[in-house]
Short mmCIF file of C-alpha atoms and ligand atoms in Angstrom, two decimals:
data_model
loop_
_atom_site.label_atom_id
_atom_site.label_comp_id
_atom_site.label_asym_id
_atom_site.label_seq_id
_atom_site.Cartn_x
_atom_site.Cartn_y
_atom_site.Cartn_z
CA MET R 1 94.51 138.84 60.69
CA LYS R 2 90.90 139.39 59.73
CA ASN R 3 91.93 141.88 57.12
CA ALA R 4 94.37 139.51 55.62
CA PHE R 5 91.63 136.86 55.40
CA VAL R 6 89.29 139.33 53.61
CA TYR R 7 92.14 140.28 51.32
CA ALA R 8 92.80 136.64 50.47
CA GLY R 9 89.16 136.23 49.64
CA LEU R 10 88.95 139.42 47.48
CA LEU R 11 92.07 138.46 45.60
CA ALA R 12 90.52 135.14 44.87
CA SER R 13 87.33 136.70 43.79
CA ALA R 14 89.24 139.34 41.61
CA LEU R 15 91.14 136.52 39.94
CA PHE R 16 88.12 134.62 39.35
CA LEU R 17 86.27 137.47 37.83
CA GLY R 18 89.12 138.36 35.62
CA ALA R 19 89.40 134.84 34.37
CA SER R 20 85.66 134.68 33.78
CA ALA R 21 85.75 137.58 31.28
CA HIS R 22 88.40 135.92 29.54
CA ALA R 23 86.60 132.57 29.49
CA GLN R 24 83.62 134.20 27.99
CA GLN R 25 85.69 134.90 24.95
CA ALA R 26 86.42 131.34 24.54
CA SER R 27 84.44 129.74 21.79
CA GLY R 28 83.22 126.09 21.50
CA SER R 29 85.89 125.49 18.98
CA MET R 30 88.60 126.57 21.44
CA GLN R 31 87.09 124.11 23.96
CA ALA R 32 87.27 121.33 21.31
CA MET R 33 90.85 122.26 20.61
CA GLN R 34 91.78 122.12 24.41
CA ASP R 35 90.02 118.72 24.68
CA SER R 36 92.02 117.36 21.72
CA SER R 37 95.35 118.61 23.30
CA ASN R 38 95.49 116.33 26.42
CA ALA R 39 98.95 117.24 27.32
CA LYS R 40 97.97 120.94 27.22
CA ALA R 41 95.03 120.21 29.42
CA MET R 42 97.08 118.37 31.90
CA ALA R 43 99.72 121.04 32.04
CA ALA R 44 96.95 123.47 32.78
CA SER R 45 95.38 121.25 35.43
CA ALA R 46 98.70 121.14 37.38
CA PRO R 47 100.80 124.15 36.32
CA ARG R 48 104.30 123.59 37.93
CA ASP R 49 105.67 126.96 38.77
CA PRO R 50 109.26 127.12 39.98
CA ALA R 51 108.76 130.47 41.30
CA LEU R 52 106.44 128.96 43.96
CA LYS R 53 109.04 126.49 45.35
CA PRO R 54 109.70 128.69 48.54
CA TYR R 55 105.88 128.30 49.21
CA PHE R 56 105.97 124.50 49.20
CA ALA R 57 107.57 124.71 52.65
CA ASP R 58 104.90 127.05 53.99
CA PHE R 59 102.43 124.36 53.14
CA GLY R 60 104.50 121.79 55.16
CA GLY R 61 105.65 119.91 52.09
CA LYS R 62 103.68 116.86 51.00
CA ALA R 63 102.90 115.85 54.45
CA GLY R 64 101.38 119.20 55.19
CA LEU R 65 99.36 119.06 52.03
CA LYS R 66 98.03 115.60 53.05
CA ALA R 67 96.94 117.00 56.40
CA LEU R 68 95.41 120.18 54.72
CA MET R 69 93.42 117.96 52.24
CA GLU R 70 91.75 116.05 55.19
CA ASP R 71 90.35 119.29 56.54
CA PHE R 72 89.49 120.68 53.08
CA MET R 73 87.60 117.55 52.27
CA ALA R 74 85.93 117.74 55.72
CA ASN R 75 84.99 121.22 55.08
CA LEU R 76 83.47 120.34 51.65
CA MET R 77 81.42 117.56 53.28
CA ALA R 78 80.23 119.89 56.14
CA ASP R 79 79.20 122.70 53.58
CA PRO R 80 75.66 122.23 52.30
CA ARG R 81 76.62 124.09 49.12
CA THR R 82 79.44 121.52 48.12
CA GLN R 83 78.36 118.29 50.03
CA PRO R 84 76.01 117.10 47.22
CA PHE R 85 78.94 116.98 44.85
CA PHE R 86 81.23 114.92 46.99
CA ALA R 87 78.76 112.73 48.71
CA HIS R 88 78.93 109.84 46.15
CA VAL R 89 82.47 110.04 44.74
CA ASP R 90 85.71 108.40 45.93
CA ARG R 91 86.87 111.01 48.27
CA THR R 92 90.03 109.21 49.27
CA ARG R 93 91.17 109.23 45.58
CA ILE R 94 90.20 112.86 45.16
CA LYS R 95 92.28 113.90 48.29
CA HIS R 96 95.22 111.95 46.83
CA GLU R 97 94.92 113.72 43.43
CA LEU R 98 94.50 117.07 45.03
CA VAL R 99 97.69 116.60 47.12
CA ASP R 100 99.69 115.72 43.99
CA GLN R 101 98.05 118.56 42.12
CA PHE R 102 98.88 121.19 44.66
CA CYS R 103 102.39 119.59 45.17
CA VAL R 104 103.18 120.03 41.47
CA ILE R 105 101.88 123.62 41.33
CA LEU R 106 104.15 124.48 44.44
CA ASP R 107 107.08 122.88 42.45
CA GLY R 108 107.30 119.89 44.94
CA PRO R 109 108.63 116.45 44.12
CA CYS R 110 105.31 115.02 42.87
CA THR R 111 103.69 114.03 39.72
CA TYR R 112 100.03 114.63 38.85
CA THR R 113 98.44 111.62 37.29
CA GLY R 114 94.71 112.46 37.82
CA ALA R 115 92.28 113.63 35.05
CA SER R 116 92.45 117.00 33.42
CA MET R 117 90.17 119.54 35.18
CA ALA R 118 87.95 119.54 32.10
CA GLN R 119 87.60 115.76 32.13
CA ALA R 120 87.09 115.49 36.01
CA HIS R 121 84.32 118.10 36.24
CA ARG R 122 82.54 117.47 32.89
CA GLY R 123 78.92 117.10 33.38
CA LEU R 124 78.90 117.81 36.99
CA GLY R 125 76.78 121.14 36.58
CA ILE R 126 79.14 123.20 38.64
CA LYS R 127 78.20 126.78 38.98
CA ARG R 128 80.13 129.93 39.71
CA ALA R 129 78.76 129.99 43.20
CA ASP R 130 79.79 126.39 43.80
CA PHE R 131 83.36 127.25 42.77
CA ASN R 132 83.45 130.19 45.11
CA ALA R 133 82.10 127.96 47.81
CA LEU R 134 84.90 125.49 47.33
CA VAL R 135 87.56 128.17 47.33
CA GLU R 136 86.04 129.35 50.59
CA ASP R 137 86.29 125.93 52.13
CA LEU R 138 90.02 125.75 51.00
CA GLN R 139 90.70 129.18 52.49
CA LYS R 140 89.21 128.02 55.87
CA ALA R 141 91.37 124.79 55.78
CA MET R 142 94.52 126.78 54.97
CA ASN R 143 93.83 129.30 57.83
CA LYS R 144 93.41 126.49 60.21
CA HIS R 145 96.75 125.02 59.10
CA ASN R 146 98.31 128.57 59.69
CA ILE R 147 99.47 128.76 55.95
CA PRO R 148 100.73 132.31 55.50
CA PHE R 149 98.49 134.43 53.40
CA ARG R 150 101.09 135.11 50.90
CA ALA R 151 101.52 131.41 50.33
CA GLN R 152 97.74 130.89 50.24
CA ASN R 153 97.37 133.73 47.61
CA LYS R 154 100.19 132.28 45.46
CA LEU R 155 98.23 128.86 45.18
CA LEU R 156 94.85 130.57 44.76
CA ALA R 157 96.17 132.55 41.85
CA LYS R 158 97.05 129.25 40.10
CA LEU R 159 93.75 127.73 40.93
CA ALA R 160 91.40 130.66 40.00
CA PRO R 161 91.94 130.42 36.15
CA MET R 162 90.89 126.75 36.29
CA HIS R 163 87.25 127.74 36.70
CA ARG R 164 86.97 128.11 32.89
CA ASP R 165 87.50 124.16 32.83
CA ILE R 166 85.43 123.44 35.89
CA VAL R 167 82.42 125.72 35.84
CA THR R 168 79.72 124.19 33.45
CA LYS R 169 79.01 126.65 30.59
CA GLN R 170 75.38 127.26 29.78
C1 HEM K 201 90.10 125.21 41.53
C2 HEM K 201 89.11 124.43 41.86
C3 HEM K 201 89.23 122.93 41.81
C4 HEM K 201 90.18 122.01 41.80
C5 HEM K 201 91.80 122.44 41.69
C6 HEM K 201 89.78 120.65 41.64
C7 HEM K 201 90.55 119.62 41.59
C8 HEM K 201 90.01 118.28 41.50
C9 HEM K 201 90.81 117.17 41.33
C10 HEM K 201 92.40 117.14 41.16
C11 HEM K 201 90.05 116.06 41.16
C12 HEM K 201 90.42 114.62 40.87
C13 HEM K 201 90.61 114.39 39.35
C14 HEM K 201 90.60 112.99 38.92
O1 HEM K 201 89.56 112.42 38.92
O2 HEM K 201 91.62 112.31 38.58
C15 HEM K 201 88.68 116.54 41.22
C16 HEM K 201 87.51 115.71 41.21
C17 HEM K 201 86.32 116.28 41.46
N1 HEM K 201 85.92 117.56 41.72
FE1 HEM K 201 87.18 119.04 41.71
N2 HEM K 201 88.41 120.66 41.76
C18 HEM K 201 88.12 122.04 41.74
C19 HEM K 201 86.79 122.60 41.84
C20 HEM K 201 85.62 121.77 42.05
C21 HEM K 201 84.38 122.16 42.42
C22 HEM K 201 83.90 123.78 42.47
C23 HEM K 201 83.48 121.23 42.57
C24 HEM K 201 82.09 121.12 43.03
C25 HEM K 201 81.39 122.05 43.85
C26 HEM K 201 84.32 119.92 42.32
C27 HEM K 201 83.80 118.68 42.53
C28 HEM K 201 84.59 117.59 42.13
C29 HEM K 201 84.08 116.29 42.02
C30 HEM K 201 82.67 115.75 42.46
C31 HEM K 201 85.09 115.41 41.64
C32 HEM K 201 85.03 113.84 41.40
C33 HEM K 201 84.53 113.56 40.08
C34 HEM K 201 84.46 112.10 39.90
O3 HEM K 201 85.27 111.35 40.34
O4 HEM K 201 83.69 111.51 39.18
N3 HEM K 201 85.53 120.39 42.05
N4 HEM K 201 88.69 117.87 41.44
#
């Protein structure tokens, strides 16, 4: 069990680092192009993947995702690394958007109507370490909900590349 947890963490880190190298190649003009293409940004923010349909059930469907998000947000608020980011925002709304976002990624019967990841996180000054802290808090919540590691890793693999829209570029 412990090894599986470590593996999940390593996978998330590896994906993140891989995506990071890629992101460094992205120029300012590419960022501008992405911003101008809202549809593309939205698709990247909630990338539906029919191959993940079997894992939607592992997460307990939409009800399971709602329960998961309660613990995820509680973890974020209890974590001194992430708490400052979430202290003064509408956490109920964010939980709602996260449920829809994860639900879409897992090919569930949902629609994501929130902001693109670039829009939602613009100007927040999120660093790489903050991103990793959030992933840890999500893993902790998924473990508490006994989400199988394979299902966890499938979701994390979809979230990891989003760092290029979320982490503030220097
Ligand atoms: C893969 C990682 C992440 C995902 C999938 C994600 C997802 C989301 C979603 C769906 C929203 C709501 C969008 C909307 O406003 O409609 C949101 C908002 C927000 N996120 Fe993230 N996020 C991630 C990483 C982070 C990190 C690392 C931080 C800070 C440590 C963070 C801080 C926030 C804050 C503060 C808001 C609210 C912004 C506002 O309402 O002004 N997020 N995120």
